[in-house]
Coordinates of C-alpha atoms in Angstrom, one line a residue:
M858 CA -82.2 94.6 75.7
V859 CA -79.2 96.2 77.4
G860 CA -76.9 94.8 74.7
E861 CA -79.1 96.1 71.9
E862 CA -79.2 99.6 73.5
Q863 CA -75.5 99.6 73.9
E864 CA -75.1 98.7 70.2
L865 CA -77.7 101.2 69.0
Y866 CA -76.6 104.2 71.1
A867 CA -72.8 103.5 71.4
G868 CA -70.9 106.8 71.8
R869 CA -74.1 108.8 72.3
W870 CA -75.8 110.5 75.2
V871 CA -79.2 109.1 76.1
A872 CA -82.1 110.5 78.2
R873 CA -83.9 107.9 80.4
L874 CA -87.3 108.1 82.0
R875 CA -88.2 105.4 84.4
G876 CA -85.3 103.3 83.0
R877 CA -86.4 103.6 79.4
I878 CA -84.4 105.5 76.8
V879 CA -86.6 108.3 75.3
A880 CA -84.1 110.4 73.5
Q881 CA -80.5 110.6 72.4
G882 CA -78.0 113.2 71.2
G883 CA -74.3 113.9 70.6
T884 CA -74.1 116.0 73.8
P885 CA -75.9 115.9 77.2
E886 CA -77.7 119.1 76.2
Q887 CA -78.9 117.6 72.9
A888 CA -80.3 114.5 74.7
R889 CA -82.0 116.6 77.3
R890 CA -83.6 119.0 74.8
A891 CA -84.8 116.1 72.7
A892 CA -86.4 114.4 75.7
Q893 CA -88.0 117.6 77.1
S894 CA -89.6 118.4 73.7
R895 CA -91.7 115.3 74.2
Y896 CA -91.9 114.9 78.0
K897 CA -92.4 117.3 80.8
E898 CA -90.4 115.2 83.3
N899 CA -86.7 115.7 84.0
P900 CA -84.9 112.8 82.4
E901 CA -81.7 111.1 83.6
I902 CA -78.8 111.8 81.1
T903 CA -76.0 109.3 80.7
F904 CA -73.3 108.4 78.2
M905 CA -73.3 105.1 76.4
P906 CA -69.7 104.0 75.9
T907 CA -68.4 103.0 72.5
T908 CA -68.6 99.3 71.7
F909 CA -64.8 99.1 71.6
P910 CA -62.2 100.9 73.9
L911 CA -60.8 104.1 72.6
T912 CA -57.1 103.9 72.5
F913 CA -55.1 107.1 72.8
S914 CA -51.4 107.9 73.1
P915 CA -50.1 107.3 76.6
L916 CA -49.5 111.0 76.8
V917 CA -53.2 111.5 77.3
D918 CA -53.0 109.6 80.6
S919 CA -50.0 111.8 81.5
V920 CA -52.0 114.9 80.8
R921 CA -54.9 113.6 82.8
G922 CA -52.6 113.0 85.8
A923 CA -51.2 116.5 85.6
L924 CA -54.7 118.2 85.6
P925 CA -55.6 120.4 88.6
R926 CA -58.9 119.5 90.3
G927 CA -62.0 121.1 88.9
I928 CA -60.7 121.8 85.4
S929 CA -62.4 120.2 82.4
V930 CA -60.0 119.4 79.6
Y931 CA -61.1 118.0 76.2
L932 CA -59.1 116.2 73.7
I933 CA -60.4 117.3 70.3
G934 CA -59.8 116.9 66.6
G935 CA -57.6 114.4 64.8
A936 CA -56.7 112.3 67.9
V937 CA -60.3 111.5 68.7
R938 CA -61.1 110.9 65.0
D939 CA -58.2 108.5 64.8
A940 CA -59.2 106.7 68.0
L941 CA -62.7 106.1 66.6
L942 CA -61.1 104.7 63.4
G943 CA -58.6 102.6 65.3
R944 CA -55.7 104.4 63.8
P945 CA -52.5 105.6 65.6
T946 CA -52.2 109.3 66.2
H947 CA -49.4 111.7 67.0
D948 CA -50.0 115.3 67.9
L949 CA -52.7 116.1 70.4
D950 CA -55.0 119.1 70.7
F951 CA -56.7 120.0 73.9
A952 CA -59.5 122.5 74.5
V953 CA -60.1 124.2 77.8
E954 CA -62.5 126.9 79.1
R955 CA -59.7 129.2 80.4
D956 CA -56.0 129.5 81.3
A957 CA -54.7 127.3 78.5
I958 CA -51.2 128.6 78.6
R959 CA -51.0 128.2 82.3
L960 CA -52.2 124.6 82.1
A961 CA -49.8 123.8 79.2
R962 CA -46.9 125.1 81.3
K963 CA -47.9 122.9 84.2
V964 CA -48.2 119.8 82.0
A965 CA -44.8 120.6 80.5
D966 CA -43.3 120.8 84.0
D967 CA -44.9 117.5 85.1
L968 CA -43.7 115.7 81.9
G969 CA -40.2 117.4 81.9
A970 CA -41.0 118.6 78.4
D971 CA -40.4 121.9 76.5
F972 CA -43.1 124.6 76.5
Y973 CA -43.7 127.8 74.7
P974 CA -46.7 130.1 74.3
L975 CA -47.9 129.5 70.8
D976 CA -50.3 132.4 70.6
P977 CA -50.6 134.5 73.7
G978 CA -53.3 136.6 72.2
R979 CA -55.6 133.6 71.9
D980 CA -54.3 131.9 75.1
T981 CA -52.7 129.0 73.3
G982 CA -49.7 127.1 74.5
R983 CA -47.6 124.2 73.1
V984 CA -45.8 121.4 74.9
L985 CA -43.1 119.5 73.0
V986 CA -42.5 115.9 74.3
G987 CA -39.4 114.1 73.1
N988 CA -39.8 110.5 71.8
P989 CA -37.3 107.7 72.0
D990 CA -36.7 107.8 68.2
G991 CA -35.7 111.5 68.4
S992 CA -39.0 112.9 67.1
R993 CA -41.2 115.1 69.1
T994 CA -45.0 115.0 69.9
M995 CA -46.8 118.3 70.0
L996 CA -49.5 118.9 72.7
D997 CA -51.4 122.1 72.0
F998 CA -53.7 123.7 74.6
A999 CA -56.2 126.4 73.6
V1000 CA -59.2 128.1 75.1
F1001 CA -62.6 127.4 73.5
R1002 CA -63.1 129.2 70.2
G1003 CA -66.4 130.5 71.3
A1004 CA -68.6 130.8 74.4
D1005 CA -68.4 127.1 75.3
L1006 CA -67.3 123.6 74.0
E1007 CA -70.2 123.3 71.6
A1008 CA -69.5 126.7 70.0
D1009 CA -65.8 125.7 69.7
I1010 CA -66.9 122.5 67.9
R1011 CA -69.2 124.2 65.5
G1012 CA -66.5 126.6 64.5
R1013 CA -64.1 123.9 63.3
D1014 CA -63.6 122.6 59.8
F1015 CA -65.1 119.1 59.3
T1016 CA -67.4 117.0 61.5
L1017 CA -64.9 114.2 61.6
N1018 CA -62.5 116.6 63.4
A1019 CA -65.2 118.0 65.6
I1020 CA -65.6 115.4 68.3
A1021 CA -64.4 116.0 71.8
Y1022 CA -63.2 113.5 74.5
D1023 CA -63.6 114.5 78.1
L1024 CA -60.5 113.5 80.0
N1025 CA -62.3 113.6 83.3
D1026 CA -65.1 111.1 82.7
N1027 CA -64.1 109.5 79.3
T1028 CA -67.2 110.7 77.5
L1029 CA -67.6 112.0 73.9
H1030 CA -69.2 115.2 72.9
D1031 CA -70.4 115.0 69.3
P1032 CA -73.0 117.7 68.5
L1033 CA -72.6 117.5 64.8
G1034 CA -72.7 113.8 64.3
G1035 CA -69.1 113.4 63.3
A1036 CA -68.9 109.8 64.5
M1037 CA -71.7 108.8 62.2
D1038 CA -70.0 110.7 59.3
L1039 CA -66.9 108.7 60.1
K1040 CA -68.9 105.5 59.9
E1041 CA -70.6 106.5 56.7
K1042 CA -67.4 107.8 55.1
R1043 CA -68.8 111.3 54.6
L1044 CA -66.8 114.5 54.6
K1045 CA -69.1 117.2 55.9
A1046 CA -68.3 120.8 56.8
C1047 CA -69.2 121.9 60.3
S1048 CA -71.0 125.0 59.1
P1049 CA -72.1 126.6 55.8
T1050 CA -69.4 129.3 56.3
A1051 CA -66.6 126.9 57.1
F1052 CA -64.8 127.5 53.8
S1053 CA -65.4 131.2 53.5
D1054 CA -64.2 131.6 57.2
D1055 CA -60.9 129.8 56.3
P1056 CA -60.5 129.0 52.6
V1057 CA -57.4 126.8 53.2
R1058 CA -59.9 124.2 54.4
I1059 CA -60.6 123.6 50.7
L1060 CA -57.2 122.0 50.4
R1061 CA -57.6 120.2 53.7
G1062 CA -60.9 118.8 52.7
V1063 CA -59.4 117.2 49.5
R1064 CA -56.5 115.8 51.5
L1065 CA -58.8 114.3 54.2
A1066 CA -61.1 112.7 51.6
A1067 CA -58.1 111.0 50.0
Q1068 CA -56.5 110.1 53.3
F1069 CA -59.6 108.3 54.6
G1070 CA -61.4 107.3 51.4
F1071 CA -64.3 109.6 52.2
H1072 CA -66.9 111.1 49.9
I1073 CA -67.2 114.9 49.9
L1074 CA -70.9 115.8 50.2
P1075 CA -72.3 117.9 47.3
E1076 CA -73.1 120.8 49.6
A1077 CA -69.5 120.8 50.8
R1078 CA -68.2 120.8 47.2
Q1079 CA -70.4 123.7 46.3
A1080 CA -69.2 125.7 49.3
M1081 CA -65.6 124.9 48.4
K1082 CA -66.1 126.2 44.9
A1083 CA -67.8 129.3 46.2
A1084 CA -64.9 130.1 48.5
V1085 CA -62.1 129.4 46.0
G1086 CA -61.7 133.1 45.2
R1087 CA -60.9 133.8 48.9
L1088 CA -57.7 131.6 48.6
D1089 CA -56.0 134.8 47.5
T1090 CA -56.4 136.1 51.0
I1091 CA -54.4 133.2 52.5
S1092 CA -50.7 133.5 53.1
A1093 CA -48.3 131.7 50.8
E1094 CA -46.9 129.8 53.9
R1095 CA -50.3 128.4 54.9
L1096 CA -51.1 127.4 51.3
R1097 CA -47.7 125.8 51.0
D1098 CA -48.0 123.8 54.2
E1099 CA -51.4 122.4 53.4
F1100 CA -50.3 121.6 49.8
F1101 CA -47.2 119.8 50.9
R1102 CA -49.4 117.6 53.1
I1103 CA -51.4 116.7 50.0
L1104 CA -48.2 115.9 48.1
G1105 CA -47.0 113.7 51.0
G1106 CA -50.3 111.9 51.4
P1107 CA -52.1 109.2 49.5
Q1108 CA -53.4 109.6 45.9
P1109 CA -51.7 112.9 45.1
A1110 CA -52.8 112.7 41.5
A1111 CA -56.4 112.3 42.4
C1112 CA -56.1 115.2 44.9
L1113 CA -54.6 117.4 42.2
R1114 CA -57.5 116.6 39.8
A1115 CA -60.0 117.4 42.5
L1116 CA -58.3 120.7 43.3
D1117 CA -58.4 121.5 39.6
L1118 CA -62.1 120.7 39.3
L1119 CA -62.8 123.0 42.2
G1120 CA -60.8 125.8 40.6
A1121 CA -58.3 125.8 43.5
L1122 CA -55.1 124.4 41.9
G1123 CA -54.4 127.5 39.8
K1124 CA -54.7 129.6 43.0
V1125 CA -51.8 127.7 44.5
L1126 CA -49.7 126.9 41.5
P1127 CA -50.7 129.5 38.8
E1128 CA -48.4 128.1 36.1
L1129 CA -50.1 124.7 35.8
P1130 CA -53.4 125.5 34.0
A1131 CA -51.4 126.6 30.9
L1132 CA -50.4 122.9 30.4
K1133 CA -53.9 121.9 29.5
G1134 CA -54.4 121.2 25.8
V1135 CA -50.7 121.4 24.8
E1136 CA -50.5 118.5 22.5
Q1137 CA -47.4 116.3 22.2
I1138 CA -46.2 114.0 19.5
P1139 CA -45.8 110.2 19.8
P1140 CA -44.7 108.3 21.8
H1141 CA -46.5 110.7 24.1
V1142 CA -50.1 109.6 24.5
H1143 CA -51.3 112.6 26.6
D1144 CA -51.2 116.3 26.3
V1145 CA -48.8 118.0 28.7
W1146 CA -51.4 118.4 31.5
D1147 CA -52.6 114.9 31.5
H1148 CA -49.1 113.7 31.1
T1149 CA -48.0 115.6 34.2
L1150 CA -50.8 114.1 36.3
A1151 CA -49.9 110.7 34.9
V1152 CA -46.3 111.1 36.0
V1153 CA -47.5 112.0 39.5
S1154 CA -49.7 108.9 39.5
H1155 CA -46.9 106.6 38.3
L1156 CA -44.4 108.1 40.7
D1157 CA -46.8 107.3 43.5
G1158 CA -47.1 103.7 42.3
I1159 CA -43.3 103.3 41.9
L1160 CA -42.7 104.6 45.5
A1161 CA -45.4 102.3 46.8
A1162 CA -43.7 99.3 45.1
L1163 CA -40.3 100.4 46.6
R1164 CA -41.6 101.1 50.1
P1165 CA -39.2 99.7 52.8
E1166 CA -42.1 97.4 53.9
Y1167 CA -42.5 95.2 50.8
D1168 CA -46.1 95.0 49.7
P1169 CA -46.7 92.4 46.9
D1170 CA -49.9 94.1 45.8
S1171 CA -48.1 97.3 44.9
A1172 CA -45.8 95.4 42.5
S1173 CA -48.6 93.3 41.0
D1174 CA -48.4 94.7 37.5
L1175 CA -45.7 93.4 35.2
L1176 CA -43.7 96.7 34.9
N1177 CA -43.6 97.3 38.7
G1178 CA -42.7 93.7 39.2
L1179 CA -39.6 94.2 36.9
L1180 CA -38.9 97.4 38.9
V1181 CA -38.8 95.5 42.2
M1182 CA -36.6 92.8 40.7
R1183 CA -34.1 95.3 39.3
I1184 CA -33.8 97.9 42.0
G1185 CA -35.8 96.6 44.9
R1186 CA -32.6 96.0 46.9
Y1187 CA -32.4 99.8 47.4
R1188 CA -35.8 100.2 48.9
S1189 CA -34.6 101.0 52.4
Q1190 CA -32.0 103.6 51.1
I1191 CA -34.6 105.2 48.9
G1192 CA -37.1 105.4 51.7
A1193 CA -34.6 106.9 54.0
A1194 CA -33.6 109.5 51.4
L1195 CA -37.2 110.6 50.7
A1196 CA -37.9 110.9 54.4
T1197 CA -35.2 113.5 54.8
E1198 CA -36.4 116.9 55.9
F1199 CA -34.6 120.1 54.8
V1200 CA -37.0 121.9 57.1
P1201 CA -39.4 120.4 59.7
D1202 CA -42.5 118.7 58.3
R1203 CA -41.5 119.0 54.7
T1204 CA -39.9 115.9 53.3
L1205 CA -38.0 115.3 50.1
R1206 CA -40.8 113.0 49.0
S1207 CA -43.2 115.9 48.9
L1208 CA -40.6 118.1 47.3
L1209 CA -40.1 115.4 44.6
F1210 CA -43.8 115.5 43.8
L1211 CA -43.7 119.3 43.5
G1212 CA -40.7 119.0 41.1
T1213 CA -42.7 116.4 39.2
L1214 CA -45.6 118.8 38.8
Y1215 CA -43.2 121.3 37.3
H1216 CA -40.9 119.1 35.2
D1217 CA -42.7 120.1 31.9
V1218 CA -44.0 123.4 33.1
A1219 CA -42.1 125.4 30.4
K1220 CA -43.4 123.3 27.4
P1221 CA -46.2 125.7 26.4
Q1222 CA -43.7 128.5 25.8
S1223 CA -41.1 126.2 24.4
K1224 CA -43.2 124.5 21.8
K1225 CA -41.8 125.1 18.3
A1226 CA -42.3 123.4 14.9
D1227 CA -39.2 122.8 12.7
E1228 CA -39.1 123.2 8.9
T1229 CA -40.8 119.8 8.5
G1230 CA -43.6 120.6 10.9
Q1231 CA -42.2 118.4 13.6
I1232 CA -43.1 119.7 17.1
H1233 CA -40.2 120.2 19.6
F1234 CA -39.9 121.5 23.1
W1235 CA -36.3 122.7 23.0
E1236 CA -34.8 123.9 26.3
H1237 CA -38.1 123.3 28.2
D1238 CA -36.0 121.7 31.0
Q1239 CA -33.7 124.8 31.4
R1240 CA -36.6 127.3 31.2
G1241 CA -38.7 125.1 33.6
A1242 CA -35.9 125.2 36.2
E1243 CA -36.3 129.0 36.2
V1244 CA -40.1 128.8 36.5
V1245 CA -40.1 126.3 39.4
A1246 CA -37.4 128.3 41.3
D1247 CA -39.6 131.5 41.0
R1248 CA -42.7 129.6 42.3
A1249 CA -40.7 128.1 45.1
R1250 CA -39.5 131.5 46.2
R1251 CA -43.1 132.7 46.2
L1252 CA -44.0 129.8 48.4
A1253 CA -41.3 130.8 50.8
L1254 CA -39.4 127.6 50.5
S1255 CA -35.8 127.4 51.8
K1256 CA -32.8 127.9 49.6
D1257 CA -31.9 124.2 49.8
E1258 CA -35.4 123.3 48.6
I1259 CA -35.3 125.8 45.8
D1260 CA -31.9 124.4 44.6
R1261 CA -33.3 120.9 44.8
L1262 CA -36.3 121.8 42.6
E1263 CA -34.1 123.6 40.1
T1264 CA -31.9 120.5 39.9
L1265 CA -34.8 118.1 39.3
V1266 CA -36.4 120.1 36.5
R1267 CA -33.1 121.1 34.8
N1268 CA -31.9 117.5 34.7
H1269 CA -35.0 115.5 34.2
M1270 CA -34.2 114.5 30.6
R1271 CA -30.9 112.9 31.4
I1272 CA -32.4 109.5 32.4
H1273 CA -34.2 109.4 29.1
F1274 CA -31.0 110.2 27.2
H1275 CA -29.2 107.2 28.7
T1276 CA -32.2 105.0 28.4
D1277 CA -32.5 105.7 24.7
R1278 CA -28.8 105.2 24.1
L1279 CA -28.9 101.8 25.8
A1280 CA -32.1 100.7 24.0
R1281 CA -31.0 101.8 20.6
E1282 CA -27.2 101.4 20.6
A1283 CA -26.7 98.9 23.5
K1284 CA -24.4 101.5 25.1
P1285 CA -24.8 101.8 28.9
P1286 CA -23.7 104.9 30.8
T1287 CA -20.0 105.1 31.1
R1288 CA -18.2 105.7 34.4
R1289 CA -17.6 109.2 33.2
A1290 CA -21.2 109.7 32.5
I1291 CA -22.2 108.3 35.9
Y1292 CA -19.7 110.6 37.6
R1293 CA -20.9 113.7 35.8
F1294 CA -24.6 112.8 36.4
F1295 CA -24.0 112.9 40.2
R1296 CA -21.6 115.8 40.0
D1297 CA -24.4 117.9 38.5
T1298 CA -27.2 116.5 40.6
G1299 CA -25.8 115.3 43.9
S1300 CA -28.3 113.4 46.1
A1301 CA -31.1 114.7 43.9
G1302 CA -29.8 112.1 41.4
V1303 CA -31.7 109.5 43.3
D1304 CA -34.9 111.5 42.9
L1305 CA -34.2 111.9 39.2
C1306 CA -34.0 108.2 38.8
L1307 CA -37.5 107.8 40.2
L1308 CA -38.9 110.7 38.3
G1309 CA -37.3 109.4 35.1
L1310 CA -39.0 106.0 35.5
A1311 CA -42.4 107.6 36.2
D1312 CA -42.0 110.0 33.3
L1313 CA -41.2 107.1 30.9
R1314 CA -44.3 105.2 32.0
A1315 CA -46.6 108.2 31.6
T1316 CA -45.1 108.9 28.2
Y1317 CA -46.0 105.5 26.7
E1318 CA -48.7 104.2 29.2
Q1319 CA -49.9 100.9 27.8
T1320 CA -47.7 101.2 24.6
L1321 CA -44.4 101.1 26.6
P1322 CA -42.2 98.4 25.1
Q1323 CA -40.9 96.0 27.7
E1324 CA -37.3 96.3 26.3
T1325 CA -37.5 100.1 26.7
W1326 CA -38.6 99.7 30.3
A1327 CA -35.9 97.1 30.9
S1328 CA -33.3 99.6 29.5
A1329 CA -34.5 102.3 31.8
L1330 CA -34.3 100.0 34.8
D1331 CA -30.8 99.0 33.9
V1332 CA -29.7 102.6 33.7
V1333 CA -31.3 103.4 37.0
R1334 CA -29.8 100.3 38.6
M1335 CA -26.3 101.4 37.5
L1336 CA -26.8 104.9 38.8
L1337 CA -28.2 103.7 42.2
E1338 CA -25.5 101.2 42.5
A1339 CA -22.9 103.9 42.0
W1340 CA -24.6 106.2 44.6
F1341 CA -25.4 103.6 47.3
E1342 CA -22.6 101.1 46.9
R1343 CA -19.7 102.6 45.1
R1344 CA -19.9 106.2 46.0
E1345 CA -16.2 106.6 47.0
E1346 CA -15.1 104.8 43.8
Q1347 CA -17.4 106.4 41.2
V1348 CA -19.2 109.4 42.6
A1349 CA -17.0 111.1 45.3
P1350 CA -13.4 109.9 45.2
P1351 CA -11.2 110.7 48.2
V1352 CA -9.1 113.8 47.9
L1353 CA -5.6 113.2 46.6
L1354 CA -4.5 116.8 46.1
D1355 CA -6.0 120.1 47.3
G1356 CA -5.6 123.6 45.9
N1357 CA -2.5 124.4 48.0
D1358 CA -0.8 121.2 46.7
L1359 CA -1.5 122.2 43.1
M1360 CA -0.3 125.7 43.5
H1361 CA 2.9 124.4 45.2
E1362 CA 3.6 121.6 42.8
L1363 CA 2.7 123.5 39.6
S1364 CA 3.8 127.0 40.6
L1365 CA 0.3 128.3 40.1
K1366 CA -1.5 131.3 41.6
P1367 CA -5.0 131.2 43.1
G1368 CA -7.8 131.4 40.5
P1369 CA -10.5 129.6 38.6
L1370 CA -7.9 127.3 37.0
I1371 CA -7.3 125.6 40.4
G1372 CA -11.0 124.5 40.6
K1373 CA -10.9 123.1 37.0
L1374 CA -7.7 121.1 37.8
L1375 CA -9.2 119.6 41.0
E1376 CA -12.4 118.7 39.1
A1377 CA -10.3 117.0 36.3
I1378 CA -8.5 115.0 38.9
R1379 CA -11.7 113.9 40.6
E1380 CA -13.2 112.8 37.2
A1381 CA -10.0 110.9 36.4
Q1382 CA -10.3 109.1 39.7
A1383 CA -14.0 108.3 39.0
V1384 CA -13.2 106.7 35.6
G1385 CA -10.2 104.7 37.0
S1386 CA -7.4 106.6 35.4
V1387 CA -5.9 107.9 38.7
S1388 CA -5.6 106.1 42.1
D1389 CA -2.9 107.9 44.1
R1390 CA -1.2 111.2 44.6
D1391 CA 1.7 110.6 42.2
Q1392 CA -0.6 109.5 39.4
A1393 CA -2.7 112.6 40.0
L1394 CA 0.3 114.9 39.5
V1395 CA 1.3 113.1 36.3
Y1396 CA -2.2 113.2 35.0
I1397 CA -2.8 116.9 35.8
R1398 CA 0.5 117.9 34.2
D1399 CA -0.5 116.1 31.0
W1400 CA -4.0 117.6 31.2
M1401 CA -2.5 121.1 31.4
K1402 CA -0.4 120.5 28.3
A1403 CA -3.4 119.3 26.4
N1404 CA -5.8 122.0 27.6
T1405 CA -3.7 125.2 27.8

């Protein structure tokens, strides 16, 4: 009987009368109220431990050891959710009744960690703990958002994030049934006003549903739609941060469709709705909007197939199998490149997906018919670069991020040019073409290789000829080989002459010509025409005679 009770009430508080369980709840108060509604006696309230041990970061024990006596501290939010799901977690959020900043400072002192007051007005402090790999874990301490712990919990976003763990006695407080929602894979809001109180939760809900494979309950979807208009009240920075988490998470294409159905996508990226219904000619099988989402989906699949940890399931279809065979040896370099952060918490992977969303953004205004009625989208890549740069500035992205996005959109047709030339004329990219590709794109050239492959698959879908795909893979392989294996030889040759050398040897004055001459020498090195200083001087003298 005890084993059955343990299984039935695991993680819940129970009320006992004369040894028999007569009521249960997510908190001691809920269990007591449920018992007293039926019995006049005063029941015994106890917590039934979970059927498996909850595993937290070792930092939780460190915090527990630093706690002064008589202070109740609760771990709350994602860390408790992940422990119940058996998943690793990183950042930790703690809720206390009072003096959160003072407690955070004490914990930081005990751990030898960094501390700063995150929000003095709301008595919130942050502790930053260094990890062996160079990363840092954030420990946030905040006072209850309400009169007590239960009020704090009810004011949060989703029930799966509204479970508290008491560090003093290892019990759970779950007044909203978040643990059962986790078990049943339901995404439920903590209150009817959760989305109107903070509309950015619309984006967060879509992300969490995709991350955990949960179903958003109908009432939550209705509340999301009702609150979409209030997204205009959210700062660009908060929208940006939550949207980047979507782009960096699982199933980005499905998340984008969900946001669009809710009416939220246009609030974040207003240029995208205009892509709907813009027809394209064969070999395109989608209009511009569905094509864009298909590129996002295929890019996600390509990155999965090229993950540093090889997963045969992600390369199970024929085309991804060929992908892995041709360029799989660069999986670790690609993974490291996409994990790069221009700014904290925003990786190049997420930025690549944003560039992918905007790669054809200027097609609606670039659509033109020639004298035969043939549809063209001339200069959509150049116009699109301007559009994405403007949107990036409005999202308060850094200059490096804006430049990267511009480069992606402006140059996204180049892989297709080389693929078509190889497939139709059996002419692979020359060393000069490879040099110029990376001269113009830099490290974003790697991103463009991946975007180009995804774009090709989305263009043809099931009609993609295997020989065309093979040509694209050969082009990408040559480019990646140049970047990762032959960079000094083909991409960034060593300096043989600088500007001062040229001015001295050729009796020139400072000016734009010096830059042109240096670039001509670098290109000559990349194509194999020049290999030392003397050859460079001979070459540049001949170049000047031919070009001046």
